[in-house]
Tab-separated table of C-alpha atoms and ligand atoms in Angstrom:
chain	number	residue	atom	x	y	z
L	1	MET	CA	5.291	6.942	5.796
L	2	LYS	CA	7.679	5.590	8.766
L	3	ALA	CA	9.468	8.671	11.007
L	4	ALA	CA	12.109	8.975	13.570
L	5	ARG	CA	11.049	12.150	15.934
L	6	ILE	CA	12.047	13.956	18.872
L	7	PRO	CA	9.459	14.612	20.467
L	8	ALA	CA	11.195	16.602	23.334
L	9	TYR	CA	14.603	17.125	23.988
L	10	GLY	CA	15.984	14.464	26.117
L	11	ALA	CA	18.382	11.269	26.049
L	12	PRO	CA	18.042	8.677	23.488
L	13	ASP	CA	15.061	6.870	24.663
L	14	VAL	CA	12.956	9.910	23.745
L	15	LEU	CA	13.034	9.230	20.096
L	16	ARG	CA	9.800	7.638	18.498
L	17	ILE	CA	9.081	6.037	15.466
L	18	ASP	CA	5.864	7.509	13.769
L	19	GLU	CA	3.321	6.636	11.074
L	20	PHE	CA	3.850	10.157	8.780
L	21	PRO	CA	1.850	11.366	5.384
L	22	GLN	CA	4.444	10.768	3.111
L	23	PRO	CA	5.611	14.280	1.776
L	24	LYS	CA	4.527	15.357	-1.664
L	25	PRO	CA	7.000	17.454	-3.853
L	26	ASN	CA	6.212	21.204	-5.379
L	27	PRO	CA	7.206	22.461	-8.256
L	28	GLY	CA	11.010	22.076	-8.677
L	29	GLU	CA	11.253	19.611	-6.105
L	30	ALA	CA	11.672	16.117	-6.435
L	31	LEU	CA	10.514	13.531	-3.734
L	32	VAL	CA	13.201	10.875	-2.851
L	33	ARG	CA	13.014	7.343	-1.301
L	34	ILE	CA	15.276	7.642	1.580
L	35	LYS	CA	18.162	4.182	1.718
L	36	ALA	CA	20.116	5.220	4.505
L	37	CYS	CA	20.486	8.381	6.230
L	38	GLY	CA	24.080	9.410	7.755
L	39	VAL	CA	24.259	10.219	12.068
L	40	ASN	CA	25.656	12.832	13.361
L	41	ARG	CA	26.873	14.974	16.269
L	42	MET	CA	24.092	17.708	14.902
L	43	ASP	CA	21.395	15.597	15.398
L	44	THR	CA	22.194	13.621	19.130
L	45	GLU	CA	22.605	17.819	20.427
L	46	LEU	CA	18.926	18.152	18.888
L	47	ARG	CA	17.841	16.018	20.098
L	48	ALA	CA	19.069	16.284	23.566
L	49	GLY	CA	18.657	20.254	22.475
L	50	VAL	CA	22.087	20.620	23.717
L	51	TYR	CA	25.335	22.112	22.137
L	52	GLY	CA	28.972	22.403	23.568
L	53	GLY	CA	26.973	21.881	26.758
L	54	GLN	CA	25.133	25.317	26.032
L	55	PRO	CA	21.100	24.984	25.434
L	56	LEU	CA	20.371	24.353	21.893
L	57	SER	CA	18.484	27.976	21.696
L	58	ASP	CA	21.448	29.845	22.379
L	59	PHE	CA	22.859	28.798	18.863
L	60	PHE	CA	22.076	29.968	15.798
L	61	PHE	CA	21.470	26.250	14.619
L	62	GLY	CA	19.397	25.719	17.477
L	63	LYS	CA	16.966	28.489	16.632
L	64	ASN	CA	13.722	28.067	15.850
L	65	ILE	CA	13.177	24.430	16.405
L	66	GLU	CA	9.808	23.133	16.159
L	67	LEU	CA	8.904	19.951	17.958
L	68	PRO	CA	8.333	17.382	17.230
L	69	HIS	CA	11.101	17.369	14.446
L	70	ILE	CA	12.014	14.704	12.601
L	71	PRO	CA	15.585	14.702	12.012
L	72	GLY	CA	18.356	13.277	9.775
L	73	VAL	CA	21.103	16.078	8.160
L	74	GLU	CA	22.281	13.427	5.608
L	75	PRO	CA	19.927	11.086	3.957
L	76	ALA	CA	20.961	9.535	1.024
L	77	GLY	CA	18.168	8.005	-2.086
L	78	VAL	CA	16.414	7.613	-5.369
L	79	ILE	CA	14.021	9.796	-7.149
L	80	GLU	CA	10.915	8.727	-6.215
L	81	THR	CA	8.736	11.813	-8.621
L	82	THR	CA	9.578	14.838	-9.964
L	83	LYS	CA	7.872	18.373	-10.562
L	84	VAL	CA	10.501	19.136	-12.728
L	85	ASN	CA	12.102	18.426	-16.790
L	86	ALA	CA	15.664	16.857	-16.056
L	87	SER	CA	17.190	13.951	-18.078
L	88	ASN	CA	19.885	13.107	-15.182
L	89	LEU	CA	16.959	13.453	-12.000
L	90	VAL	CA	14.839	10.975	-13.240
L	91	PRO	CA	13.185	8.698	-11.129
L	92	GLY	CA	15.231	5.868	-9.492
L	93	THR	CA	18.137	8.292	-10.248
L	94	ARG	CA	20.342	8.046	-6.717
L	95	VAL	CA	20.896	11.217	-5.170
L	96	VAL	CA	22.457	13.389	-2.039
L	97	PRO	CA	21.050	16.027	-1.375
L	98	HIS	CA	22.824	19.489	-0.658
L	99	SER	CA	23.105	19.553	3.188
L	100	HIS	CA	21.361	23.433	2.809
L	101	LEU	CA	19.684	25.211	0.923
L	102	SER	CA	20.579	29.361	0.928
L	103	CYS	CA	19.203	31.959	-0.531
L	104	GLY	CA	21.570	32.754	-3.765
L	105	ALA	CA	21.708	36.119	-4.130
L	106	CYS	CA	23.454	37.602	-0.744
L	107	PRO	CA	26.816	38.484	-0.491
L	108	GLN	CA	28.457	35.245	0.315
L	109	CYS	CA	26.666	33.295	-1.704
L	110	ARG	CA	27.883	35.257	-4.773
L	111	ALA	CA	31.225	34.789	-3.307
L	112	GLY	CA	30.452	30.910	-3.024
L	113	TYR	CA	30.247	30.559	0.228
L	114	ASP	CA	26.332	29.906	0.484
L	115	ASN	CA	27.694	27.920	3.779
L	116	ALA	CA	28.048	31.140	4.878
L	117	CYS	CA	24.533	32.606	3.675
L	118	ALA	CA	22.525	33.679	6.920
L	119	GLU	CA	19.971	32.177	5.414
L	120	ILE	CA	20.836	29.028	6.114
L	121	ARG	CA	18.827	25.965	5.469
L	122	VAL	CA	20.132	22.951	6.931
L	123	LEU	CA	17.753	20.209	5.741
L	124	GLY	CA	16.305	18.562	8.924
L	125	VAL	CA	17.286	20.941	11.118
L	126	GLN	CA	15.260	24.261	9.520
L	127	THR	CA	13.586	22.059	7.952
L	128	PRO	CA	9.809	21.605	9.953
L	129	GLY	CA	8.185	18.193	8.940
L	130	CYS	CA	11.388	17.326	6.798
L	131	GLY	CA	14.063	15.243	7.504
L	132	GLY	CA	15.847	11.880	6.262
L	133	TYR	CA	15.701	9.985	9.793
L	134	ALA	CA	12.429	8.972	7.362
L	135	GLU	CA	11.273	6.625	4.260
L	136	TYR	CA	10.543	10.024	2.445
L	137	PHE	CA	11.873	13.210	1.760
L	138	THR	CA	11.625	16.667	-0.525
L	139	TRP	CA	13.897	18.851	-1.527
L	140	PRO	CA	14.805	21.602	-4.743
L	141	ALA	CA	15.806	18.774	-7.531
L	142	LYS	CA	18.769	21.622	-8.391
L	143	SER	CA	19.650	21.159	-4.880
L	144	LEU	CA	20.155	16.842	-5.534
L	145	ILE	CA	23.607	15.587	-6.357
L	146	PRO	CA	23.441	12.315	-8.467
L	147	PHE	CA	25.680	9.674	-7.697
L	148	ASN	CA	26.546	6.705	-9.312
L	149	ASP	CA	26.625	2.832	-8.548
L	150	ALA	CA	30.136	2.876	-7.593
L	151	LEU	CA	29.300	4.288	-4.603
L	152	SER	CA	26.457	2.466	-1.374
L	153	PHE	CA	24.262	4.533	-0.727
L	154	GLU	CA	25.998	3.822	3.469
L	155	GLN	CA	28.567	5.515	1.380
L	156	ALA	CA	26.344	7.958	0.354
L	157	ALA	CA	25.168	8.595	3.505
L	158	ALA	CA	28.745	9.030	4.788
L	159	LEU	CA	30.139	11.541	2.872
L	160	LEU	CA	29.020	15.572	2.683
L	161	VAL	CA	28.405	15.983	6.793
L	162	ASN	CA	31.447	15.855	7.568
L	163	TYR	CA	33.637	14.867	4.678
L	164	GLY	CA	31.864	18.745	3.930
L	165	PRO	CA	33.620	20.991	6.035
L	166	VAL	CA	36.794	18.980	6.437
L	167	TRP	CA	37.285	19.225	2.683
L	168	PHE	CA	36.973	23.296	2.626
L	169	GLY	CA	38.150	24.037	5.488
L	170	LEU	CA	41.439	21.935	5.006
L	171	ILE	CA	41.884	22.307	0.876
L	172	ASP	CA	39.811	25.021	-0.038
L	173	ARG	CA	40.879	27.149	3.146
L	174	ALA	CA	44.142	26.503	4.442
L	175	ARG	CA	45.784	24.620	1.862
L	176	LEU	CA	46.710	21.378	3.212
L	177	LYS	CA	49.910	19.753	1.079
L	178	GLU	CA	51.409	16.522	0.478
L	179	GLY	CA	54.555	16.149	2.807
L	180	GLU	CA	52.689	18.444	5.384
L	181	THR	CA	51.516	16.958	9.151
L	182	LEU	CA	47.683	17.417	9.670
L	183	VAL	CA	46.451	16.730	13.555
L	184	VAL	CA	43.308	15.960	13.790
L	185	THR	CA	41.355	15.937	17.553
L	186	GLY	CA	38.667	13.360	18.002
L	187	ALA	CA	39.745	11.428	15.242
L	188	ALA	CA	37.851	8.037	16.458
L	189	GLY	CA	34.220	9.722	14.661
L	190	GLY	CA	32.940	10.450	11.303
L	191	CYS	CA	34.579	14.054	10.202
L	192	GLY	CA	37.531	12.604	12.352
L	193	HIS	CA	37.748	9.733	9.248
L	194	ALA	CA	37.117	12.577	6.822
L	195	ALA	CA	39.786	14.128	8.179
L	196	LEU	CA	42.633	11.382	8.198
L	197	ASP	CA	40.935	9.958	4.492
L	198	ILE	CA	41.697	13.646	2.664
L	199	ALA	CA	44.785	13.558	4.604
L	200	ARG	CA	45.526	10.155	2.459
L	201	MET	CA	44.471	11.270	-0.565
L	202	SER	CA	46.577	14.821	-0.504
L	203	GLY	CA	50.005	13.088	0.395
L	204	ALA	CA	49.630	15.207	4.194
L	205	ARG	CA	51.554	13.016	7.021
L	206	ALA	CA	47.806	13.259	10.101
L	207	ILE	CA	48.823	12.419	13.485
L	208	ALA	CA	45.437	11.197	14.942
L	209	VAL	CA	44.000	12.167	18.643
L	210	THR	CA	41.915	9.949	20.491
L	211	ARG	CA	41.020	9.865	24.194
L	212	SER	CA	40.642	5.980	22.969
L	213	PRO	CA	43.858	3.280	23.453
L	214	ASP	CA	41.156	0.496	21.895
L	215	LYS	CA	40.738	2.716	18.918
L	216	VAL	CA	44.316	2.863	17.888
L	217	ALA	CA	44.051	-0.120	14.994
L	218	ALA	CA	41.515	1.303	14.026
L	219	LEU	CA	42.907	4.669	12.846
L	220	ARG	CA	45.192	3.736	11.585
L	221	ASP	CA	43.620	1.761	9.507
L	222	ALA	CA	41.658	4.499	8.495
L	223	GLY	CA	44.796	6.344	7.206
L	224	ALA	CA	46.583	8.168	10.222
L	225	ASP	CA	50.255	7.645	10.341
L	226	ALA	CA	50.722	8.196	13.861
L	227	VAL	CA	47.579	8.066	16.782
L	228	VAL	CA	48.509	9.650	19.967
L	229	ILE	CA	46.306	9.261	23.215
L	230	ASP	CA	45.319	12.456	24.656
L	231	ARG	CA	45.366	11.192	28.760
L	232	ASP	CA	44.271	12.806	31.675
L	233	GLY	CA	47.390	14.613	32.990
L	234	ASP	CA	49.487	13.614	29.892
L	235	ASN	CA	50.504	16.599	27.270
L	236	TRP	CA	49.421	15.462	23.686
L	237	ALA	CA	51.237	18.792	21.995
L	238	GLU	CA	53.865	17.476	23.375
L	239	SER	CA	53.920	14.277	21.339
L	240	VAL	CA	53.046	15.944	17.804
L	241	ASN	CA	56.170	17.915	18.714
L	242	ASP	CA	58.340	14.999	18.864
L	243	LEU	CA	56.651	12.454	16.173
L	244	THR	CA	57.607	16.222	14.307
L	245	ALA	CA	61.456	16.273	15.970
L	246	GLY	CA	59.909	19.782	16.832
L	247	HIS	CA	58.201	21.706	13.941
L	248	GLY	CA	54.623	20.499	14.772
L	249	ALA	CA	51.461	21.048	12.299
L	250	ASP	CA	51.091	22.571	9.925
L	251	CYS	CA	47.548	22.096	10.093
L	252	VAL	CA	44.768	20.929	13.028
L	253	VAL	CA	41.691	20.237	12.973
L	254	GLU	CA	38.762	20.670	16.081
L	255	LEU	CA	36.586	18.615	15.743
L	256	VAL	CA	36.385	18.324	19.733
L	257	GLY	CA	36.428	21.992	21.216
L	258	ALA	CA	37.180	22.965	25.100
L	259	ALA	CA	38.951	19.737	25.960
L	260	THR	CA	41.658	19.635	23.255
L	261	TRP	CA	41.836	22.975	22.559
L	262	GLN	CA	45.251	24.704	24.706
L	263	ARG	CA	47.131	21.304	23.153
L	264	SER	CA	46.107	22.008	19.459
L	265	LEU	CA	47.196	26.061	20.288
L	266	GLU	CA	50.318	24.336	21.481
L	267	ALA	CA	50.850	21.406	18.549
L	268	ALA	CA	50.796	23.727	15.827
L	269	ALA	CA	54.071	24.705	13.659
L	270	LEU	CA	54.931	28.411	13.081
L	271	ARG	CA	52.212	29.906	10.770
L	272	GLY	CA	50.480	26.747	11.729
L	273	ARG	CA	46.534	27.058	10.093
L	274	ILE	CA	43.820	25.641	12.624
L	275	ILE	CA	40.378	24.723	11.303
L	276	VAL	CA	37.505	24.867	14.152
L	277	ILE	CA	35.112	22.448	12.779
L	278	GLY	CA	33.129	20.837	16.374
L	279	SER	CA	33.406	21.760	20.263
L	280	HIS	CA	30.504	19.163	21.668
L	281	SER	CA	32.815	19.392	24.391
L	282	GLY	CA	32.566	22.879	24.960
L	283	LEU	CA	32.157	26.259	23.234
L	284	ASN	CA	34.218	28.193	26.377
L	285	VAL	CA	37.990	28.858	25.152
L	286	GLU	CA	40.959	30.829	26.413
L	287	LEU	CA	42.581	32.288	23.815
L	288	ASN	CA	46.751	33.632	24.661
L	289	LEU	CA	47.222	35.761	22.118
L	290	GLY	CA	50.816	36.424	22.168
L	291	GLN	CA	50.649	32.081	21.086
L	292	LEU	CA	48.315	33.286	18.205
L	293	PHE	CA	50.645	36.169	17.036
L	294	GLY	CA	53.488	34.820	18.257
L	295	LYS	CA	53.941	31.962	16.323
L	296	ASN	CA	52.005	33.768	13.332
L	297	LEU	CA	49.076	31.539	13.638
L	298	SER	CA	45.969	31.518	11.743
L	299	ILE	CA	42.537	30.193	12.638
L	300	GLU	CA	38.940	30.009	10.789
L	301	GLY	CA	36.064	28.434	12.049
L	302	ILE	CA	34.213	26.127	9.518
L	303	THR	CA	30.327	25.131	8.948
L	304	ARG	CA	29.399	22.620	5.923
L	305	ALA	CA	30.987	22.788	2.872
L	306	ASN	CA	29.982	25.646	-0.289
L	307	ARG	CA	27.775	23.565	-3.172
L	308	SER	CA	30.504	23.247	-5.234
L	309	ALA	CA	33.089	21.199	-3.219
L	310	MET	CA	29.633	18.540	-2.164
L	311	GLU	CA	29.858	17.843	-5.499
L	312	ARG	CA	33.606	17.435	-6.388
L	313	LEU	CA	33.266	15.530	-2.815
L	314	VAL	CA	30.617	13.164	-4.888
L	315	ARG	CA	32.201	12.575	-7.827
L	316	LEU	CA	35.839	12.206	-5.838
L	317	ALA	CA	33.685	9.156	-3.922
L	318	GLU	CA	32.620	7.851	-6.696
L	319	LYS	CA	36.028	7.436	-8.215
L	320	GLY	CA	37.192	5.903	-5.255
L	321	ASP	CA	39.839	8.718	-3.762
L	322	LEU	CA	37.637	9.300	-0.929
L	323	ARG	CA	36.723	6.933	0.179
L	324	PRO	CA	33.567	6.997	3.440
L	325	HIS	CA	33.822	4.727	6.395
L	326	VAL	CA	30.452	3.326	7.506
L	327	GLY	CA	31.208	1.524	11.215
L	328	HIS	CA	27.890	0.960	12.052
L	329	VAL	CA	24.950	0.237	10.066
L	330	LEU	CA	22.021	-0.252	11.956
L	331	PRO	CA	17.807	0.234	11.065
L	332	LEU	CA	16.070	3.562	11.544
L	333	ALA	CA	13.516	0.979	13.740
L	334	ASP	CA	17.151	0.710	16.482
L	335	VAL	CA	17.561	5.097	16.051
L	336	ALA	CA	18.047	5.084	20.015
L	337	GLU	CA	20.331	2.524	20.175
L	338	ALA	CA	22.078	4.563	17.150
L	339	HIS	CA	22.451	8.054	19.483
L	340	ARG	CA	23.542	5.425	22.363
L	341	LEU	CA	26.618	4.465	20.568
L	342	MET	CA	27.468	8.448	19.542
L	343	ASP	CA	26.553	9.675	22.552
L	344	ALA	CA	28.411	7.429	24.736
L	345	ASP	CA	31.409	8.340	21.848
L	346	GLU	CA	31.358	3.704	21.471
L	347	HIS	CA	31.288	4.373	17.237
L	348	THR	CA	34.697	4.064	15.353
L	349	GLY	CA	34.069	6.163	11.490
L	350	LYS	CA	30.183	6.139	9.983
L	351	ILE	CA	26.894	5.210	12.202
L	352	VAL	CA	24.538	4.547	9.441
L	353	LEU	CA	20.454	4.624	9.660
L	354	THR	CA	19.254	1.889	6.367
L	355	MET	CA	15.133	2.166	5.736
L	356	ASP	CA	14.980	-1.294	3.952
Z	1	ZN	ZN1	23.114	33.924	1.067
């Protein structure tokens, strides 16, 4: 089969398309023919060997990566064969994988927080030789989620990695409600679009923050009620205050990290909830504790979604309640260009690779 591989850390042009042996499913697994795969920051950072300006090997998900590596955390495809008896997983069934495997037995897993399992293995990260930038992958059948043809493969490949942590953070944890205001930093990316879509579905008012004035129209189309431009020297938190008559944001979803962190704290309302999902602009920030307790703020870090949230997201997208926005579709052969688009922040919405 054809697959993209990272032979060594570096710029997008290190990516190579090569022939690999087609994987064989073990008992309990399915072989899935991949039709599309989402491109994520995790992939580009894994390729560069750098996360948030620090060596990937310093970061928990960057340990024990074996090169060459097949990346891709978000494939969608059809079951080719299975080594399991399950009537809902016959050959031809359209599936997406839960994006991680967990131990199922630790206190976190038993409490329903399998996304916080210490033994977690993320597809395309801690699964040597198995990733979504390929024509096939194998995966435990019990960790596959079938979806119907209301969703395209490209949409299905634009769902779990972005919507997953945003849903888990904003809905399951921060309890974002109708009538509340949500601020989304880094709103033009895949997680940003997911946050705008989830706010729309929840009846919350969404304020998108972006550094790119040319992305304002696309952000409004994606569901932003207002767009604030983060210009050097300006304080976008003041714009959020103006837009909310001094109230501030009930929730902030922090997708950028060090570059937006201080303004996110300032933009948060009294008893505001700040959900931190990404920090690719830098990991180390300052925190004024007086600001934290003086405003009764809550800050929570989220990695991925748990299994039940992922299943719910697929059902909501099938019904059209959530509408994954695919901004760019490229063939697998153009994988380096897909990474260049993301590195340059030239994309709007999700970048998806297709295999046919
Ligand atoms: Zn566990």
